[in-house]
Amino acid sequence: MASQEPHDLNCLTISELEQHAAARMDKQTRDYYNEGADSGSTLLENSQAYAKYRIRPRVLRDISSIDTSVPLFGARNSIPLGVAPTAMQCLAHPDGEMATARACKKAGIVMGLSSFATTTLEDVAEASGDNPRILQLYLFEEREHSRKLIQRAKKAGYKAVFLTVDTPVLGRRNMEIRNEFKLPKPYKIANFTEDSDSAAAKTVMEGTPSTTSDQKDKKSSSTSSNNNNNNNNSTSTTHTPPKGPISFHTHAPNPTLNWSTDVAWLKQQCHPEMSVWIKGIATAEDALLAIHHGLDGLVVSNHGGRQLNGAIATLDALPEIVAVAKGKMPVHVDGGIRHGTDIFKALALGADFVWVGRPVLWGLAYRGQEGVELCLRLLGEEFLRCMGLAGTVGVGDISKDYLVKVDKGGFVSRL
């Protein structure tokens, strides 16, 4: 994957890309994209986890011909990396998801599309051409909304559905609350305009979680309940299904989601045209359940550190999941990848593939489609160089034999 493109001398690393993007995004957008839940410790640890490992390079191996590609969804992906589904990309650049789709097509890299995109899945499919794409899905309590979205994705040729399972409730994102984040005009929740009134379709966030009508109703109900029982000091957990227009804060969280009924229904809706993956696995126990319920693959993820702060970093969670799932279903991982060596380390720990989110948004904010192409090129070139310097010529060569782990005292140990 040697690049024929000239270097952007102003941006030679993902870290520099982040800096350029920060200067171009308004505060509301920058905070929304970059924030983690609560103090942001899990967000930080997702990246820091990679520093716990060092590469053991092998030498005197013929590396004159290196193949970085991997098979995925019936095609050949140029590197073992995909663009993770991230919401509302038009906030970063007016071309939004269309620019990302075109960049992915040019690079030969799979694209994930968020349910809460600012571009319709049909338009993204047209821009993608034959390049594979997947749909990230929040399974709504009112399944008809989700069923219609799945049918549209099938018709548009999407290869898989990635069911997000780590949002039974939403994590607390303080800057989002403080900024009273709303999607500015003229952007809208493009995939739900038929299910939303015009106002809600244009304000995907519909205020903050504490100001939605459903939340107000629940708070009022809870207060009434507590006033009627002076001995009850706990907060009511009575759940009321969301009503009215679709918005992220009302419909994305689904506390009723469960293995026993929802997974079977989703498989029935998607198969055989689209495979069904589960995104948000962090433990071996849940990986075993994914296998038991016949899912097609899993993504080790903690929602980019935006849900449960204090949760295990995805790279730290990866080994126990690989131990029970390797050879039984594909294992992908996201979170914290900022360099091509991070891709190598994740694969050495047993991942089949990785996904990146924020760096792509930074590229989008920097220069639209060209910025996304730059992001993917940087990561691809770094990965290619890492493979060569480590003494590997194919992705299948990468194993734990190429890693050591560094403890807090600075001592290294073989895996």
Coordinates of C-alpha atoms in Angstrom, one line a residue, residues 106-410:
K106 CA -10.8 5.3 -3.1
A107 CA -8.7 3.6 -0.3
G108 CA -10.5 0.3 -0.6
I109 CA -11.6 0.4 3.1
V110 CA -15.0 -0.6 4.5
M111 CA -17.2 2.2 5.9
G112 CA -19.5 2.0 8.8
L113 CA -22.6 4.2 8.7
S114 CA -24.3 5.4 11.9
S115 CA -28.1 5.1 12.3
F116 CA -27.9 8.8 13.3
A117 CA -26.1 10.0 10.2
T118 CA -26.7 13.3 8.5
T119 CA -26.9 11.6 5.1
T120 CA -29.3 8.8 4.0
L121 CA -28.0 5.3 3.8
E122 CA -29.0 5.2 0.2
D123 CA -26.9 8.3 -0.7
V124 CA -23.9 6.8 1.1
A125 CA -24.4 3.5 -0.8
E126 CA -24.4 5.3 -4.1
A127 CA -21.2 7.2 -3.2
S128 CA -19.6 3.9 -2.1
G129 CA -20.2 2.0 -5.3
D130 CA -19.0 -1.6 -4.9
N131 CA -17.0 -0.8 -1.8
P132 CA -18.5 -2.7 1.2
R133 CA -20.4 -0.8 3.9
I134 CA -22.1 -1.7 7.1
L135 CA -24.9 -0.2 9.1
Q136 CA -24.6 0.5 12.8
L137 CA -28.0 -0.1 14.4
Y138 CA -29.6 1.1 17.6
L139 CA -32.5 -1.4 18.0
F140 CA -35.4 0.8 19.1
E141 CA -38.1 -0.4 21.5
E142 CA -40.6 0.2 18.8
R143 CA -39.2 -2.3 16.4
E144 CA -41.0 -1.1 13.3
H145 CA -38.6 1.9 13.0
S146 CA -35.7 -0.5 13.1
R147 CA -37.3 -3.0 10.7
K148 CA -37.8 -0.3 8.1
L149 CA -34.2 0.8 8.4
I150 CA -33.0 -2.8 8.0
Q151 CA -35.1 -3.3 4.9
R152 CA -33.7 -0.1 3.3
A153 CA -30.1 -1.2 4.1
K154 CA -30.8 -4.6 2.5
K155 CA -32.1 -3.0 -0.6
A156 CA -29.1 -0.6 -0.7
G157 CA -26.6 -3.5 -0.5
Y158 CA -25.2 -3.1 3.0
K159 CA -23.2 -6.2 4.0
A160 CA -23.8 -6.3 7.7
V161 CA -25.6 -4.8 10.7
F162 CA -23.6 -3.9 13.7
L163 CA -26.0 -3.9 16.7
T164 CA -24.8 -1.4 19.4
V165 CA -25.4 -3.1 22.8
D166 CA -23.6 -0.8 25.2
T167 CA -26.3 1.9 25.4
P168 CA -29.0 0.6 27.7
V169 CA -28.9 4.1 29.1
L170 CA -26.7 6.9 27.9
G171 CA -23.4 7.8 29.6
R172 CA -23.1 11.2 31.2
R173 CA -21.3 13.6 28.8
N174 CA -20.9 16.9 30.7
M175 CA -19.8 19.2 28.0
E176 CA -22.7 18.0 25.8
I177 CA -25.0 19.0 28.6
R178 CA -23.3 22.3 29.3
N179 CA -23.3 23.2 25.6
E180 CA -27.0 22.2 25.3
F181 CA -25.9 20.5 22.1
K182 CA -28.3 20.6 19.2
L183 CA -27.8 19.7 15.5
P184 CA -27.7 23.1 13.7
K185 CA -29.8 23.9 10.6
P186 CA -30.0 22.7 7.9
Y187 CA -28.8 19.3 9.0
K188 CA -31.2 16.5 10.0
I189 CA -31.4 12.9 11.1
A190 CA -31.4 11.8 7.5
N191 CA -32.5 8.2 8.0
F192 CA -35.6 9.0 10.1
T193 CA -37.2 11.9 8.4
E194 CA -40.3 9.8 7.6
D195 CA -40.6 8.7 11.2
S196 CA -40.0 12.2 12.7
D197 CA -41.7 15.5 12.5
S198 CA -39.7 18.2 10.8
A199 CA -38.5 19.8 14.1
A200 CA -37.2 16.6 15.6
A201 CA -35.6 15.6 12.4
K202 CA -33.5 18.7 12.4
T203 CA -32.5 18.6 16.1
V204 CA -31.3 15.0 16.6
M205 CA -30.3 15.6 20.2
E206 CA -33.6 17.2 21.1
G207 CA -32.0 19.2 23.9
T208 CA -30.0 17.4 26.6
P209 CA -31.1 14.1 28.3
S210 CA -32.3 16.1 31.3
T211 CA -34.7 18.2 29.2
T212 CA -36.5 15.8 26.9
S213 CA -40.2 15.5 27.4
D214 CA -39.9 11.8 28.2
Q215 CA -37.3 12.5 30.9
K216 CA -39.5 15.2 32.3
D217 CA -42.4 12.9 32.5
K218 CA -40.4 10.2 34.2
K219 CA -39.0 12.7 36.7
S220 CA -42.5 13.9 37.5
S221 CA -43.7 10.4 37.9
S222 CA -40.7 9.5 40.1
T223 CA -41.3 12.6 42.3
S224 CA -44.9 11.8 42.7
S225 CA -44.1 8.2 43.7
N226 CA -41.6 9.2 46.2
N227 CA -43.9 11.8 47.7
N228 CA -46.5 9.1 48.2
N229 CA -44.1 6.9 50.1
N230 CA -42.1 8.8 52.7
N231 CA -40.0 5.7 53.5
N232 CA -38.7 5.3 49.9
N233 CA -35.5 7.3 49.3
S234 CA -34.5 5.5 46.2
T235 CA -34.9 6.8 42.6
S236 CA -37.7 5.2 40.7
T237 CA -36.6 2.8 37.9
T238 CA -39.9 2.5 36.3
H239 CA -39.4 2.5 32.5
T240 CA -41.6 4.2 30.0
P241 CA -41.0 3.5 26.3
P242 CA -40.1 6.5 24.2
K243 CA -42.9 8.2 22.4
G244 CA -43.1 10.8 19.7
P245 CA -40.5 11.9 17.1
I246 CA -37.2 9.9 17.0
S247 CA -34.3 11.7 18.7
F248 CA -31.0 10.3 19.8
H249 CA -31.6 10.8 23.6
T250 CA -35.0 9.3 23.5
H251 CA -34.6 6.4 21.2
A252 CA -31.0 5.3 21.1
P253 CA -30.9 4.0 24.7
N254 CA -32.9 0.8 25.0
P255 CA -32.9 -0.7 28.6
T256 CA -35.1 -3.6 27.4
L257 CA -32.5 -5.0 25.0
N258 CA -31.7 -8.6 25.8
W259 CA -30.2 -11.8 24.4
S260 CA -33.3 -14.0 24.6
T261 CA -35.6 -12.1 22.2
D262 CA -33.9 -9.3 20.4
V263 CA -31.0 -11.1 18.9
A264 CA -33.2 -13.8 17.3
W265 CA -35.5 -11.1 15.9
L266 CA -32.7 -9.2 14.4
K267 CA -31.1 -12.3 12.8
Q268 CA -34.5 -13.1 11.3
Q269 CA -34.8 -9.6 9.8
C270 CA -31.2 -9.4 8.4
H271 CA -30.3 -12.9 7.2
P272 CA -29.3 -14.0 4.7
E273 CA -28.6 -10.7 2.9
M274 CA -26.8 -9.1 5.8
S275 CA -24.7 -10.6 8.6
V276 CA -25.4 -9.6 12.2
W277 CA -22.6 -8.5 14.4
I278 CA -22.7 -7.3 18.0
K279 CA -20.8 -4.1 18.9
G280 CA -20.0 -3.3 22.5
I281 CA -18.6 -6.6 23.9
A282 CA -16.1 -6.2 26.7
T283 CA -16.0 -9.6 28.5
A284 CA -15.4 -13.2 27.7
E285 CA -18.8 -14.1 29.2
D286 CA -20.6 -12.0 26.7
A287 CA -18.5 -13.2 23.8
L288 CA -19.5 -16.8 24.7
L289 CA -23.2 -15.6 24.7
A290 CA -22.7 -14.1 21.2
I291 CA -21.3 -17.4 20.0
H292 CA -24.2 -19.3 21.7
H293 CA -26.8 -17.1 20.0
G294 CA -25.3 -17.6 16.6
L295 CA -24.1 -14.1 15.8
D296 CA -21.8 -13.6 12.8
G297 CA -19.1 -11.5 14.6
L298 CA -18.3 -9.2 17.4
V299 CA -16.6 -5.9 18.0
V300 CA -14.8 -5.3 21.3
S301 CA -15.9 -1.7 22.1
N302 CA -16.7 0.6 24.9
H303 CA -18.3 3.2 22.6
G304 CA -15.1 5.3 22.4
G305 CA -15.2 5.8 26.2
R306 CA -18.5 7.6 25.9
Q307 CA -20.6 5.3 28.0
L308 CA -19.4 3.7 31.3
N309 CA -16.4 5.7 32.5
G310 CA -14.1 3.4 34.5
A311 CA -14.8 0.5 32.1
I312 CA -11.9 -1.6 30.9
A313 CA -9.9 -0.3 27.9
T314 CA -10.8 -2.2 24.7
L315 CA -7.2 -3.5 24.1
D316 CA -7.1 -4.7 27.7
A317 CA -10.4 -6.5 27.2
L318 CA -9.3 -8.1 23.9
P319 CA -7.2 -11.1 25.1
E320 CA -9.9 -12.7 27.2
I321 CA -12.4 -12.4 24.4
V322 CA -10.0 -13.8 21.8
A323 CA -9.3 -16.7 24.2
V324 CA -12.9 -17.9 23.9
A325 CA -14.0 -16.6 20.5
K326 CA -11.0 -17.1 18.2
G327 CA -11.8 -19.6 15.5
K328 CA -15.5 -19.5 16.4
M329 CA -16.4 -16.0 15.2
P330 CA -14.5 -12.9 13.9
V331 CA -13.2 -10.6 16.6
H332 CA -12.8 -6.9 15.8
V333 CA -11.8 -4.1 18.1
D334 CA -12.1 -0.3 18.2
G335 CA -11.0 2.5 20.5
G336 CA -7.8 4.4 21.0
I337 CA -6.0 3.5 17.7
R338 CA -3.9 6.5 16.6
H339 CA -0.9 4.9 14.8
G340 CA -0.2 2.0 12.4
T341 CA 1.7 0.3 15.2
D342 CA -1.5 0.2 17.2
I343 CA -3.1 -1.8 14.4
F344 CA -0.2 -4.2 14.5
K345 CA -0.5 -4.6 18.3
A346 CA -4.2 -5.2 18.2
L347 CA -3.8 -7.9 15.6
A348 CA -0.9 -9.5 17.5
L349 CA -3.2 -9.8 20.5
G350 CA -5.7 -11.7 18.4
A351 CA -8.0 -9.2 16.7
D352 CA -8.9 -10.0 13.1
F353 CA -9.6 -6.3 12.3
V354 CA -9.8 -2.8 13.8
W355 CA -12.0 0.2 13.4
V356 CA -11.2 3.9 13.8
G357 CA -13.6 6.7 14.5
R358 CA -12.3 10.0 15.8
P359 CA -9.2 10.3 13.5
V360 CA -11.5 10.0 10.5
L361 CA -13.7 12.9 11.9
W362 CA -10.5 14.9 12.4
G363 CA -9.6 14.3 8.8
L364 CA -13.0 15.3 7.7
A365 CA -12.9 18.6 9.6
Y366 CA -9.4 19.3 8.2
R367 CA -10.0 18.9 4.5
G368 CA -13.2 17.0 3.8
Q369 CA -12.7 14.0 1.6
E370 CA -9.0 14.8 1.2
G371 CA -8.6 14.9 4.9
V372 CA -10.2 11.5 5.3
E373 CA -8.0 10.2 2.6
L374 CA -5.0 11.6 4.4
C375 CA -6.1 10.0 7.7
L376 CA -6.4 6.6 6.1
R377 CA -3.2 7.0 4.1
L378 CA -1.2 7.9 7.3
L379 CA -2.5 4.8 9.2
G380 CA -2.0 2.6 6.2
E381 CA 1.6 3.7 5.5
E382 CA 2.5 3.4 9.2
F383 CA 1.0 -0.1 9.3
L384 CA 2.9 -1.2 6.2
R385 CA 6.2 0.2 7.6
C386 CA 5.6 -1.5 10.9
M387 CA 4.9 -4.8 9.2
G388 CA 8.2 -4.6 7.3
L389 CA 10.3 -3.4 10.2
A390 CA 8.8 -6.2 12.4
G391 CA 9.7 -8.8 9.8
T392 CA 6.2 -9.7 8.6
V393 CA 5.0 -9.9 5.0
G394 CA 1.3 -10.8 5.5
V395 CA -1.3 -10.0 8.0
G396 CA -1.6 -13.7 8.9
D397 CA 2.1 -13.6 10.1
I398 CA 1.3 -11.2 12.9
S399 CA 1.0 -13.0 16.3
K400 CA 1.6 -12.6 20.0
D401 CA 5.2 -13.7 19.3
Y402 CA 5.8 -10.2 18.1
L403 CA 4.8 -8.5 21.4
V404 CA 6.1 -8.1 24.9
K405 CA 4.2 -6.4 27.7
V406 CA 5.7 -3.7 29.9
D407 CA 4.8 -3.7 33.6
K408 CA 4.6 -0.6 35.8
G409 CA 8.2 -1.1 36.8
G410 CA 9.4 -1.0 33.2

